[in-house]
Each structure stands twice: as C-alpha cells, then as structure tokens.
mmCIF file of N, CA and C in Angstrom:
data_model
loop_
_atom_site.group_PDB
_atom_site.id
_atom_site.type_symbol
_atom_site.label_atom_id
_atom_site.label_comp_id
_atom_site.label_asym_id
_atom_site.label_seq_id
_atom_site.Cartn_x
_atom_site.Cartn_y
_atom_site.Cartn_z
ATOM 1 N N UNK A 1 -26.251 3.590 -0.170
ATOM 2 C CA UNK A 1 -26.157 2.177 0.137
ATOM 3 C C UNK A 1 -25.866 1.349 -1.107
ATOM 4 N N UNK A 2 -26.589 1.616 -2.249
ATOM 5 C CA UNK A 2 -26.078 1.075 -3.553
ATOM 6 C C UNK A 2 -26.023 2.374 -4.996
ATOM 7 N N UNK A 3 -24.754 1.518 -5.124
ATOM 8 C CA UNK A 3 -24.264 2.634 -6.474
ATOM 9 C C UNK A 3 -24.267 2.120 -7.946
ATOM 10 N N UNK A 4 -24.895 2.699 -8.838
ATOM 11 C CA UNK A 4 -23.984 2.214 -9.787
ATOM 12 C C UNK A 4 -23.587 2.948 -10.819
ATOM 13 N N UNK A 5 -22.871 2.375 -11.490
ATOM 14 C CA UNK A 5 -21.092 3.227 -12.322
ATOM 15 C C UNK A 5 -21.572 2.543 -13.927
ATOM 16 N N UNK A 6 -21.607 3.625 -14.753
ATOM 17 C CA UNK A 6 -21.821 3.789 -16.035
ATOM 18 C C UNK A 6 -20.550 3.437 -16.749
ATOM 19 N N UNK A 7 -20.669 3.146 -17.924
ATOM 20 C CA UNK A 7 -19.260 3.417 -18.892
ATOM 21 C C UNK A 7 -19.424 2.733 -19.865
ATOM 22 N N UNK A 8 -19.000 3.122 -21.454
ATOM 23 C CA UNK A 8 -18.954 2.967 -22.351
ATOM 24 C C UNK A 8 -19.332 3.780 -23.126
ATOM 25 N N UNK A 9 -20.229 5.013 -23.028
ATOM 26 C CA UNK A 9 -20.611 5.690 -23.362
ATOM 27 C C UNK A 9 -19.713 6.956 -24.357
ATOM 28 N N UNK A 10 -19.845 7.810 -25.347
ATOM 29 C CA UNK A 10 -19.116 8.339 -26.412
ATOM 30 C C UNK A 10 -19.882 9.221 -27.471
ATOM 31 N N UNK A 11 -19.346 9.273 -28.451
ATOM 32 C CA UNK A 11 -19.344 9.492 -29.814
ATOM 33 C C UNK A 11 -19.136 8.613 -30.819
ATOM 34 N N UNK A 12 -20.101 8.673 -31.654
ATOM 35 C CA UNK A 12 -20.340 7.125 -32.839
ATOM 36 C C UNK A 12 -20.721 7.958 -34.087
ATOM 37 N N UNK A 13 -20.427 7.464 -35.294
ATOM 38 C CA UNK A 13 -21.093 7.694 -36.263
ATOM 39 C C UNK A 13 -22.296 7.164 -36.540
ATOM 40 N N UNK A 14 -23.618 7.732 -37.245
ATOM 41 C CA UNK A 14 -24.627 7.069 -37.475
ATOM 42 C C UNK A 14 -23.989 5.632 -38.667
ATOM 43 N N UNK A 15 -25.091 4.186 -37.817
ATOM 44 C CA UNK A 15 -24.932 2.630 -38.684
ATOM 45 C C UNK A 15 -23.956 2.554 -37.813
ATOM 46 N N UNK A 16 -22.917 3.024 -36.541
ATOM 47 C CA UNK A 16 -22.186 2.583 -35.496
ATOM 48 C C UNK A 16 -22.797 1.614 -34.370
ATOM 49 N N UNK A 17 -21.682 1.400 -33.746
ATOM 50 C CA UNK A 17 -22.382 0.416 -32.592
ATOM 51 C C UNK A 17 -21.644 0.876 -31.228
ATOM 52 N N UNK A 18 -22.341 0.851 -29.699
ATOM 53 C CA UNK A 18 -21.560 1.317 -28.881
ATOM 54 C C UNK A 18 -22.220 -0.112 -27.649
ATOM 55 N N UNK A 19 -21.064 -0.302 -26.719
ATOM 56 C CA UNK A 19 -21.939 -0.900 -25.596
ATOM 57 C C UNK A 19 -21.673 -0.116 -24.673
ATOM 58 N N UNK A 20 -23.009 -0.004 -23.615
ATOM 59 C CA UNK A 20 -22.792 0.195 -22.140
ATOM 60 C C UNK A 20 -23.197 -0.739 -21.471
ATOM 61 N N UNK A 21 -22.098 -0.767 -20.049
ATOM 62 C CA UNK A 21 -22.148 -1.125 -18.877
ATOM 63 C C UNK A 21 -22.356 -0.452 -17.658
ATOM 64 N N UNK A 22 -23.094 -1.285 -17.156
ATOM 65 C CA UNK A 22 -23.457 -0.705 -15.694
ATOM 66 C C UNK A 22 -23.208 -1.742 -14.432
ATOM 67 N N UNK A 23 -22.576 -1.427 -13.953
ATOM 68 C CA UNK A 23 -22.012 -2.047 -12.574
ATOM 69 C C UNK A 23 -22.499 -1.964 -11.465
ATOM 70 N N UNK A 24 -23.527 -2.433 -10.439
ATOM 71 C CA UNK A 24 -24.425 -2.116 -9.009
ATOM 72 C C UNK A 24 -23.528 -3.013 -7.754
ATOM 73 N N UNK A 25 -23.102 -1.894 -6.689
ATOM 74 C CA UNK A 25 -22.384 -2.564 -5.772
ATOM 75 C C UNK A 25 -22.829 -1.463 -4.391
ATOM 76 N N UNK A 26 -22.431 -2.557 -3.084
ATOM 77 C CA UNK A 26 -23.206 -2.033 -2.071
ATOM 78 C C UNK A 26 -24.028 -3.068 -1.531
ATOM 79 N N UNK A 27 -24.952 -2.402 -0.910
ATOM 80 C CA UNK A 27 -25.186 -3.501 0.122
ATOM 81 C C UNK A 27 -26.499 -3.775 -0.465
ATOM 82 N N UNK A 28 -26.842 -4.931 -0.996
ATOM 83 C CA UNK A 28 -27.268 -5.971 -2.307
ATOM 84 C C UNK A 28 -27.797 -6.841 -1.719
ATOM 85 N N UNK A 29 -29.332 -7.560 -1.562
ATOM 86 C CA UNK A 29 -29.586 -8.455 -0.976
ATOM 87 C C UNK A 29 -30.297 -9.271 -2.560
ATOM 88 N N UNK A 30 -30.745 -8.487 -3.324
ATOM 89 C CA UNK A 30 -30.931 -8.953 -4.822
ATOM 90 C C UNK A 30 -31.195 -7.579 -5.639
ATOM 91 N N UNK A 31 -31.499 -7.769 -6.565
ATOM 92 C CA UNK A 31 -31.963 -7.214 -7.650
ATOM 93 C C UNK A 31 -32.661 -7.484 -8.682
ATOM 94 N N UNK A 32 -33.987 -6.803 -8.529
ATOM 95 C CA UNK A 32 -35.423 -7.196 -9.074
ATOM 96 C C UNK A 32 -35.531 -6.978 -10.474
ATOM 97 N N UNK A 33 -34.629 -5.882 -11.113
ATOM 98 C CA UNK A 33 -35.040 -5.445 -12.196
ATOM 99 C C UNK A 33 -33.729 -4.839 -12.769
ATOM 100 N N UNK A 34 -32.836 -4.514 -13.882
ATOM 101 C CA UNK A 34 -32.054 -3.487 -14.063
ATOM 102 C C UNK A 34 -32.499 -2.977 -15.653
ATOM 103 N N UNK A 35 -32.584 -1.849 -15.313
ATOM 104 C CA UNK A 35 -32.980 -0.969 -16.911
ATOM 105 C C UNK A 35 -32.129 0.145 -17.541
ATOM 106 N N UNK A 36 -31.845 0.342 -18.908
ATOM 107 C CA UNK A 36 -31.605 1.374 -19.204
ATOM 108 C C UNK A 36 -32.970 2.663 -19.638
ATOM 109 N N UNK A 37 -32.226 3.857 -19.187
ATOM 110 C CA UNK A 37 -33.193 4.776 -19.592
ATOM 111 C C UNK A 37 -32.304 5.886 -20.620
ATOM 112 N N UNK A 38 -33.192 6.610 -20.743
ATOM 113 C CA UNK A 38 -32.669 7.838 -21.800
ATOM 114 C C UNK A 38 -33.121 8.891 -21.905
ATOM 115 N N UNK A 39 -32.733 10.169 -21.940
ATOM 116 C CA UNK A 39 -32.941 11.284 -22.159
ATOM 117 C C UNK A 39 -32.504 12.074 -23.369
ATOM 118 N N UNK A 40 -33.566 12.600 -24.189
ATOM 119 C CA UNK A 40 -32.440 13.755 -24.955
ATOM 120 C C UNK A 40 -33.412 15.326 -23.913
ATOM 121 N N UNK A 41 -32.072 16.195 -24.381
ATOM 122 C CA UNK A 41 -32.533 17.830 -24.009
ATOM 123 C C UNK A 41 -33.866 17.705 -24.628
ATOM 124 N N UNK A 42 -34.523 18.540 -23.629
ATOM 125 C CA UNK A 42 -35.719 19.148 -23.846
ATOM 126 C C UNK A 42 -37.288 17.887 -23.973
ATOM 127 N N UNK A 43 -36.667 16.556 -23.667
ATOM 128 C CA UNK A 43 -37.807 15.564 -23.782
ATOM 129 C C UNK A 43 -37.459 14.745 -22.762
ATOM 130 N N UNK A 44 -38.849 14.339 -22.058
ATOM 131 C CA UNK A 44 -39.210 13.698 -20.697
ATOM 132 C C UNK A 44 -37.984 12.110 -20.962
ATOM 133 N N UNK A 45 -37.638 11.635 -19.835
ATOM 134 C CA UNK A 45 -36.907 10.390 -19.295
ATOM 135 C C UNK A 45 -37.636 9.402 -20.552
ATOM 136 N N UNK A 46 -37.414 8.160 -21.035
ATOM 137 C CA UNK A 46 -38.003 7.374 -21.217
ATOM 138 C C UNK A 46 -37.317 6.059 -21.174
ATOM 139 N N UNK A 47 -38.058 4.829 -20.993
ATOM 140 C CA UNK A 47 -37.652 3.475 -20.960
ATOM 141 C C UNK A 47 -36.929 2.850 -22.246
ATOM 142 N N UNK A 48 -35.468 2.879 -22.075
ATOM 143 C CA UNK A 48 -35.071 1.835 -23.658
ATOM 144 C C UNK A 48 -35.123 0.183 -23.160
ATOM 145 N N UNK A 49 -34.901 -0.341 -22.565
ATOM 146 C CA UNK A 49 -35.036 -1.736 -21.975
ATOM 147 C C UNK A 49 -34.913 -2.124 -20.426
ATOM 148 N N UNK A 50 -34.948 -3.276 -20.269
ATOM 149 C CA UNK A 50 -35.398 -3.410 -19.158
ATOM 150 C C UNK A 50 -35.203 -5.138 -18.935
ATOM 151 N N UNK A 51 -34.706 -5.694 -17.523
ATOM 152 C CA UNK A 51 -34.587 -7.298 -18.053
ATOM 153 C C UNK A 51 -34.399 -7.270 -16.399
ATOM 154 N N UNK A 52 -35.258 -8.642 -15.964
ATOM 155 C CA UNK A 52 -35.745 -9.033 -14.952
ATOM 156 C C UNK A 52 -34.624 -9.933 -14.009
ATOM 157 N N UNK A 53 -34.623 -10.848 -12.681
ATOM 158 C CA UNK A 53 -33.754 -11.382 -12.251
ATOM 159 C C UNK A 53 -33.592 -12.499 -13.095
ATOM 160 N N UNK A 54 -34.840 -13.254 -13.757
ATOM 161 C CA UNK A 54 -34.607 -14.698 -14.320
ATOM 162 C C UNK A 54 -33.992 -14.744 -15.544
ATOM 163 N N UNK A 55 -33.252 -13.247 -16.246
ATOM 164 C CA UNK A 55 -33.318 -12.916 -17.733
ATOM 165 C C UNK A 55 -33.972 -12.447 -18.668
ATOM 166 N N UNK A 56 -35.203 -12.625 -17.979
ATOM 167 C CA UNK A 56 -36.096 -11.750 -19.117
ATOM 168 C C UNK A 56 -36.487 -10.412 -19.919
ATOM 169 N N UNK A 57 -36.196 -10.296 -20.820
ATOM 170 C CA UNK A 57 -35.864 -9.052 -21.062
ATOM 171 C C UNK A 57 -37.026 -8.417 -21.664
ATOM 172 N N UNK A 58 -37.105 -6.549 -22.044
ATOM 173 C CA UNK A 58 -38.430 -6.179 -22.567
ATOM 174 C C UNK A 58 -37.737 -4.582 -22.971
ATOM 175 N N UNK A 59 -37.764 -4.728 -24.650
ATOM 176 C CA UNK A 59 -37.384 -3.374 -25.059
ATOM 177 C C UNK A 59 -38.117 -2.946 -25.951
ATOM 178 N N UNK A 60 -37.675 -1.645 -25.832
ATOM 179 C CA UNK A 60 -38.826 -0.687 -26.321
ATOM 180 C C UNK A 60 -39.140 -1.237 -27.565
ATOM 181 N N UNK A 61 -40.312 -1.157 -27.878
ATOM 182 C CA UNK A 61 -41.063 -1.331 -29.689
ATOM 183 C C UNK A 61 -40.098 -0.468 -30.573
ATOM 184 N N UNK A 62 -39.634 0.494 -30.708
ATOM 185 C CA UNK A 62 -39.206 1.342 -31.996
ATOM 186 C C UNK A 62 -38.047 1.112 -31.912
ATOM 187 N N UNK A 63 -37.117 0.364 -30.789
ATOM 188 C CA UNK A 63 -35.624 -0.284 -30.603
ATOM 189 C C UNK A 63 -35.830 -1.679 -30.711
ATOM 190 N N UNK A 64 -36.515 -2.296 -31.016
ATOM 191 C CA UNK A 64 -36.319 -3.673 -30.956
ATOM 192 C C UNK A 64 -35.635 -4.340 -32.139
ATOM 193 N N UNK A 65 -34.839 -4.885 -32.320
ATOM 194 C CA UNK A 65 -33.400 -5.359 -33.852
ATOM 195 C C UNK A 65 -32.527 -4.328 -33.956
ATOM 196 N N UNK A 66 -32.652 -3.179 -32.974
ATOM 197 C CA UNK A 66 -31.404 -2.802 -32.745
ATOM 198 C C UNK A 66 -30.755 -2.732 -31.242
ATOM 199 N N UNK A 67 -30.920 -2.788 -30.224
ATOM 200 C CA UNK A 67 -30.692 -2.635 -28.997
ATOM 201 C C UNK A 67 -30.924 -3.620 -28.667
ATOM 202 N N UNK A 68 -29.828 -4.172 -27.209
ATOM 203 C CA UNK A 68 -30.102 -5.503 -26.801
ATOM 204 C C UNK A 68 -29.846 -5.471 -25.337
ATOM 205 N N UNK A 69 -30.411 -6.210 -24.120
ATOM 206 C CA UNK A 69 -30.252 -5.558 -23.150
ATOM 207 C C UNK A 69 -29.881 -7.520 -22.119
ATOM 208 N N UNK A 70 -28.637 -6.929 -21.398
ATOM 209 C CA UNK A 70 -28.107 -8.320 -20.832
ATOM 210 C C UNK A 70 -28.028 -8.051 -19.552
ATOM 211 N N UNK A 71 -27.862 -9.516 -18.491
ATOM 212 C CA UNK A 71 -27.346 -8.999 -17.305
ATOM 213 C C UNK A 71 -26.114 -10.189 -17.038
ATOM 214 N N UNK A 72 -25.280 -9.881 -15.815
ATOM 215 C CA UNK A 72 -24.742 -11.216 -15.430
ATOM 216 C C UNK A 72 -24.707 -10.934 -13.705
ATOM 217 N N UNK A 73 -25.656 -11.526 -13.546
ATOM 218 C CA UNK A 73 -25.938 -11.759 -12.021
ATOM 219 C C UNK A 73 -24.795 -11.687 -11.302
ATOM 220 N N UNK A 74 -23.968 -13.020 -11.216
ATOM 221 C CA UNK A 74 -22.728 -12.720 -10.345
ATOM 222 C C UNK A 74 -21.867 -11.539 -10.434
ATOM 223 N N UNK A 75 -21.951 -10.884 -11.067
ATOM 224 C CA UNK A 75 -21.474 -9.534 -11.328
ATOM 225 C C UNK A 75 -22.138 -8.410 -11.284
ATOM 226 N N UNK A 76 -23.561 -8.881 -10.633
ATOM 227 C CA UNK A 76 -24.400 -7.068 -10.875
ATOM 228 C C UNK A 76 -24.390 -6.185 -11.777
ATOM 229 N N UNK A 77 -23.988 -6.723 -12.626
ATOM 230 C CA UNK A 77 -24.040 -5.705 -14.182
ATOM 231 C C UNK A 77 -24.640 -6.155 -15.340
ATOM 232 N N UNK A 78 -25.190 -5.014 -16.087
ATOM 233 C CA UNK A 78 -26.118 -5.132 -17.017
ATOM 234 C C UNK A 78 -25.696 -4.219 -18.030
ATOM 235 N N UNK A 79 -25.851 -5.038 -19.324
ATOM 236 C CA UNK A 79 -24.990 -3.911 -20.255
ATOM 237 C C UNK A 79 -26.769 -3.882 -21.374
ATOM 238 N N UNK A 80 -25.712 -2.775 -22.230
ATOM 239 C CA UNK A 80 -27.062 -2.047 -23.588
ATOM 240 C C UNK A 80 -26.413 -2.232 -24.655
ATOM 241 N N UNK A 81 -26.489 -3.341 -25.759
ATOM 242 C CA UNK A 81 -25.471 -3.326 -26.705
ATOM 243 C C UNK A 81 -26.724 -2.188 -28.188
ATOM 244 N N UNK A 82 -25.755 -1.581 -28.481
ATOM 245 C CA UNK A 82 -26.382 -0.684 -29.100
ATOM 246 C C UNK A 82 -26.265 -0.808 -30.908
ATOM 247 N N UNK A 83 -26.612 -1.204 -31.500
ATOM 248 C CA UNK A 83 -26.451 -1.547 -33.220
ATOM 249 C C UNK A 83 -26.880 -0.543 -33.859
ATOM 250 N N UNK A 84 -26.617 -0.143 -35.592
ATOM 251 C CA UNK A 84 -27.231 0.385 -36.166
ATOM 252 C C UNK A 84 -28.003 1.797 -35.769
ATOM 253 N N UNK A 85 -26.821 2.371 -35.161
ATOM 254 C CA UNK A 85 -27.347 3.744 -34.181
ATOM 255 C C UNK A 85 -27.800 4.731 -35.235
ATOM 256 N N UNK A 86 -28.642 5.809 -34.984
ATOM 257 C CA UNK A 86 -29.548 7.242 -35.824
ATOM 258 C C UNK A 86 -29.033 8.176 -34.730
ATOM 259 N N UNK A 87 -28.964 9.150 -35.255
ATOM 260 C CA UNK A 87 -29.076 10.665 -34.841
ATOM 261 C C UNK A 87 -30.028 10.819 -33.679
ATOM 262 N N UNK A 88 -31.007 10.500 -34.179
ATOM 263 C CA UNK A 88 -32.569 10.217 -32.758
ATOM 264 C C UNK A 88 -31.950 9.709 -31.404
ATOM 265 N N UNK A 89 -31.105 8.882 -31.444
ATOM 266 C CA UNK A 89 -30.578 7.663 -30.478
ATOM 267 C C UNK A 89 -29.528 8.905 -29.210
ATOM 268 N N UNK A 90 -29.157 9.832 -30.149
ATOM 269 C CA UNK A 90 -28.609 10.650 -29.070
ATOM 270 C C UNK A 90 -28.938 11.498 -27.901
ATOM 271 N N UNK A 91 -28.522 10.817 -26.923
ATOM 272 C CA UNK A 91 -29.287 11.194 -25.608
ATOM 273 C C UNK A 91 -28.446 10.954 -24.034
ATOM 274 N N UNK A 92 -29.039 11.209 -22.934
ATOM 275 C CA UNK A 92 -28.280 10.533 -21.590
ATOM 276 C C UNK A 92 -28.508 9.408 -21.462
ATOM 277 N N UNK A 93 -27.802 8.838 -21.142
ATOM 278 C CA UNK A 93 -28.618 7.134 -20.891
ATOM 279 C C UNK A 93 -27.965 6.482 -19.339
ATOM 280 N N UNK A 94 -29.265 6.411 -18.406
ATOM 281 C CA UNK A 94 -29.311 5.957 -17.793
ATOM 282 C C UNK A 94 -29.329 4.677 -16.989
ATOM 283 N N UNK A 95 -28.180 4.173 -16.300
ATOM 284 C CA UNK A 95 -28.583 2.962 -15.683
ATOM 285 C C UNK A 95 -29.845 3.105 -14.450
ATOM 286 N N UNK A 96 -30.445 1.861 -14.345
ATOM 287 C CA UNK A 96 -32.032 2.074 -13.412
ATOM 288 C C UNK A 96 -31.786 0.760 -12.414
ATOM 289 N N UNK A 97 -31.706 -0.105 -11.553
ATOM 290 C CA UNK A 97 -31.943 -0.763 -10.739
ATOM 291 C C UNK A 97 -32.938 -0.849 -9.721
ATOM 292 N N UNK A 98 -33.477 -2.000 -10.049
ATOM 293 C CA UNK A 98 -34.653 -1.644 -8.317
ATOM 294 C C UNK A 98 -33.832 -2.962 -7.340
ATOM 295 N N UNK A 99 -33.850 -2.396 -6.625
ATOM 296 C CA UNK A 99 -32.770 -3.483 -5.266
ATOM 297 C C UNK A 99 -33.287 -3.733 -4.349
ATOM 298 N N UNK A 100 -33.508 -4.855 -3.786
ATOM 299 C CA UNK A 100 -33.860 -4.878 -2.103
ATOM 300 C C UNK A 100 -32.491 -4.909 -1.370
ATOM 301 N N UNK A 101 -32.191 -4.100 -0.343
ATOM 302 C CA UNK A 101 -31.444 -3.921 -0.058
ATOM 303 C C UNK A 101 -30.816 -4.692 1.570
ATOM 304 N N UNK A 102 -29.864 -5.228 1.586
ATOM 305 C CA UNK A 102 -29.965 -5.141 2.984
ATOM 306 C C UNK A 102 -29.060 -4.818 4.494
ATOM 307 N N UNK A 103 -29.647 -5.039 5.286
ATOM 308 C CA UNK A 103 -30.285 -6.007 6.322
ATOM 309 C C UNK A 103 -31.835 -5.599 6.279
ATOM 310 N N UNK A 104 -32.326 -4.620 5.572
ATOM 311 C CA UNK A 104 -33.381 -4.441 5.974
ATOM 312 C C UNK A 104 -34.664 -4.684 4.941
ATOM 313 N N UNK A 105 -34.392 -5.359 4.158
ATOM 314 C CA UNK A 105 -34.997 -5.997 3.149
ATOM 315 C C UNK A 105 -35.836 -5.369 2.510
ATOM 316 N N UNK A 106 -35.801 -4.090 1.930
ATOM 317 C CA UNK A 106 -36.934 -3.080 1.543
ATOM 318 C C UNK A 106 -36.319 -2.253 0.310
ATOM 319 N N UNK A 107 -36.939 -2.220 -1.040
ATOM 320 C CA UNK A 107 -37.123 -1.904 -1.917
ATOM 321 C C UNK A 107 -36.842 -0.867 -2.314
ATOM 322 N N UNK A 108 -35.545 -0.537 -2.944
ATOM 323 C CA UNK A 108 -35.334 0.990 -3.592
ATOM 324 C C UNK A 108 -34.731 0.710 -5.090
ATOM 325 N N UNK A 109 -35.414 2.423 -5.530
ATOM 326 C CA UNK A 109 -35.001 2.155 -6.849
ATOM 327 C C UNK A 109 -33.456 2.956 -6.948
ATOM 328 N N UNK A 110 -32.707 2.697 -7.503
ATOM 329 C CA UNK A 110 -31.222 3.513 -7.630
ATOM 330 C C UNK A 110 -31.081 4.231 -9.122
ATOM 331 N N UNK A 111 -30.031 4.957 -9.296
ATOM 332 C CA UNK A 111 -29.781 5.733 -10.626
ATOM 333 C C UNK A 111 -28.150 5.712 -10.672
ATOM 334 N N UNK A 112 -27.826 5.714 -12.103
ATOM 335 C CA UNK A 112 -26.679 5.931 -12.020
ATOM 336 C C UNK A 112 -26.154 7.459 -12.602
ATOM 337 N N UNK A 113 -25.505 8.097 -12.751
ATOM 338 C CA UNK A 113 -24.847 9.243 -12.410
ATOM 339 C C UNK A 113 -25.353 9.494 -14.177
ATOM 340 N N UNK A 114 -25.511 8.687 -15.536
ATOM 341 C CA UNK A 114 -26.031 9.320 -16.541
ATOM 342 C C UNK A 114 -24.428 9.550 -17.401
ATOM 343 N N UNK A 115 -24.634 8.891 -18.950
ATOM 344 C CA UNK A 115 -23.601 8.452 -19.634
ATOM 345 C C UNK A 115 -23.866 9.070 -21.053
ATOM 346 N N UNK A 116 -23.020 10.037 -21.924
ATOM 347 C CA UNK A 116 -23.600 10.420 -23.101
ATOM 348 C C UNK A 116 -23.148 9.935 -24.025
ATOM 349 N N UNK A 117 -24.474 9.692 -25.346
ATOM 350 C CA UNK A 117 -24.360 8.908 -26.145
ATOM 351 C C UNK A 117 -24.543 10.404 -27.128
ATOM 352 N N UNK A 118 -23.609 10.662 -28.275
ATOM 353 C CA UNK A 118 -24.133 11.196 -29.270
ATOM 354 C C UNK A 118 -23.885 10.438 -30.443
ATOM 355 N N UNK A 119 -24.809 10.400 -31.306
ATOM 356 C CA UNK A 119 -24.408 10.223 -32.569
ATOM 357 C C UNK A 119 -24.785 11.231 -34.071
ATOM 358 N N UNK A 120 -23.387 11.017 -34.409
ATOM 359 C CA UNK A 120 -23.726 12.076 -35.565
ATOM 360 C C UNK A 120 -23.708 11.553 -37.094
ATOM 361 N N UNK A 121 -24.088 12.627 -38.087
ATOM 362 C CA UNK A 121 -25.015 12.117 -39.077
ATOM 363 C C UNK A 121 -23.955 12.037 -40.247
#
C-alpha cells in the first residue's frame, strides 16, 4: 500500500559528503514520522535520525554536526545529508516511515528496500 524508493547512496572518500533521498508514495493519509536507519554486517539495525510531521528533528548523539535529517511534506520525502563521513559510517541505510494509511486510518510502519553507503579510508 505504501512504498518507498531510496537513492543517492554510493562510494565516498573519508571527510566526503553524500545525500540520501527517500520518496513515500501510495495510499497516504499522513505521515507521523520518517527516519533513517543503518546497518553495518554483523551489527544490530540502529537509529541515525529521525524528524516528525511538524519538522522536528532528533539525531543520534555521536552524529550530531555531521548528519542532518529534512523532510518536504508536499513531496513525501525525506532526505540524510551526510558531512564529514569515517569509515565507521559505512553501512545499509535505511529509509523508515510510520504512515496512517488510508481509507482505513490505521498505523503502519514501512521500509525501504536499503541503500549502500561505503566509505573508504
């Protein structure tokens, strides 16, 4: 019922910068929340940011002055502008949405298909 579509994602040198976008389309009655997440091999999912319907945004403590996290409502998309990237930073990175969806006005969370970021040293 709702999708969303990754892109920007690559290869950077470390002190590079990359953005992603994420695009949510489908049947959309709002959207409560949109987040990026991240994975590297071999370590659990975790939260890099996160930003609410009114704008409000909330990123991780050990990314904060480098990562920046936007949305633009009329467009359902939410991007991750990425600064001053490390080796550490390389991982999957996930778009996250929680949507009410409708006609039936009830709460799901969505994923997007997962975008790789490496950076090397």
């Amino acid at each position: 019922q709702v999708q969303l579509v990754e892109s920007g994602g690559g290869l950077v040198q470390a002190g590079g910068s990359l953005r992603l976008s994420c695009a949510a389309s489908g049947n959309i009655f709002s959207i409560n929340r949109m987040a990026w997440y991240r994975q590297a091999p071999g370590k659990q999912r975790e939260l890099v940011a996160s930003v609410n319907s009114d704008g409000s945004t909330n990123v991780a403590d050990s990314l904060k002055g480098r990562f920046t996290i936007s949305r633009d409502n009329a467009k359902n998309t939410v991007a991750l502008q990425m600064d001053s990237l490390k080796p550490e930073d390389t991982a999957v990175y996930y778009c996250n949405a929680l949507v009410t969806i409708a006609p039936t006005l009830t709460q799901h969370n969505y994923w997007g298909q997962g975008t790789q970021v490496t950076v090397s040293s």
